[in-house]
Phi, psi and omega in degrees: 000103184281151179290129179301145182300323183294334177290316180293325176297318178300319180300314182294316180295318180302315182297317181295312180296322179301314180297314182298314182292325178297311179297321181297314184285333179285318186263352178237125178275096184278080180053036179076009184259002185299327180295319179295318181297310179299320179298319178297319178297314179300317180298319180292327176296317178299319179299316181295315181297325180301315180295322181292310183293326180289319181294338178266009175080014181272077189296318181297317179297326180299313181297317181298312182293324177300313181297314179299316180301318179294320178294320178298314179301312182297314183298317180297313184284339175299326181290339187246322184203104185301310181296317179299324179295316179298312181297315181299317181296314181295311181294321178300317180295314180297315182297318181295317180294316178300316179298319180297312181298313182296317183295311182296317182297318183287319179297324182282323185235052185304316186281340185257351189285146175231186187279346188302309180301321179297315181296314180299316180296317181296317179298314179300317179295320181292322177299316178300317178305306186292324178297313181298311184289327182286318187262341180260316180266114185266346182291121183294337179296338184287004176300328177297319180291324179298308181297317181298312180292327176299313180295318179300317181296309183296310181294324178296318177297317181293320179298317179295319180300317180287322180300315183299329179269008176073023181275127182292338180297342182298330179299321180298317181294323179294322177297316179298317178301315179299315181298314180296318180299316179299315179298320178295317178300313181299315181297323179301312182288329177293317179298320182275007180054046180236120185253037179283084185298327183299325179295316180297317181295319179298312181298319179300311182297315181296321178301313182296317181295310184293319179293324178294321178291318179297321178303313181294313183300311184290322180291323178296319179298316179294321180296314180296322180295318179293324178296321180292329181286332184281000000 
């Protein structure tokens, strides 16, 4: 199963844009937001690396990178939004652990696996989401963020579930997840009366690149597993 050309193109473009944006944010003070921009880039790099090391069976590295990634996210957002940093760190950690358990379990027991673990994990994660947002975030405008993150979580779990089984429909779900995530990001900055479009564009681009790479990695893993079974 060869890597699709569009994935390799994304990799090259991502590397070039990463270098340009890094230099831009280091040498240009973009209304005091350069730290946030660099932090978002670093966080996305950790996310991408996390998928690579995990797909290669490096479980210990996966846990280490997951923890580092969550700390980077929290530290960056602490500079911008204390509550948002705490919530992001907690949800990021839970989501990563759930993803790890689900991925390993499905790859190991593809033919015996059913929907129950996925449903239980999704319900548990959603409860955590609503508890955090309801009791920590008091701003009623954040209902958009609650619904948006809820959809991202559910669709993300479903997309991963389909990817692991080699279903092409998973690409559609990942696209939907990206769109919803982008809308949530935009709404976040609108609520905070912050019009830093460059931050939204960076996050959008990184999401598309990383998800496209993750699609290939996970689907290839599922394909190889099925080949071994035959």
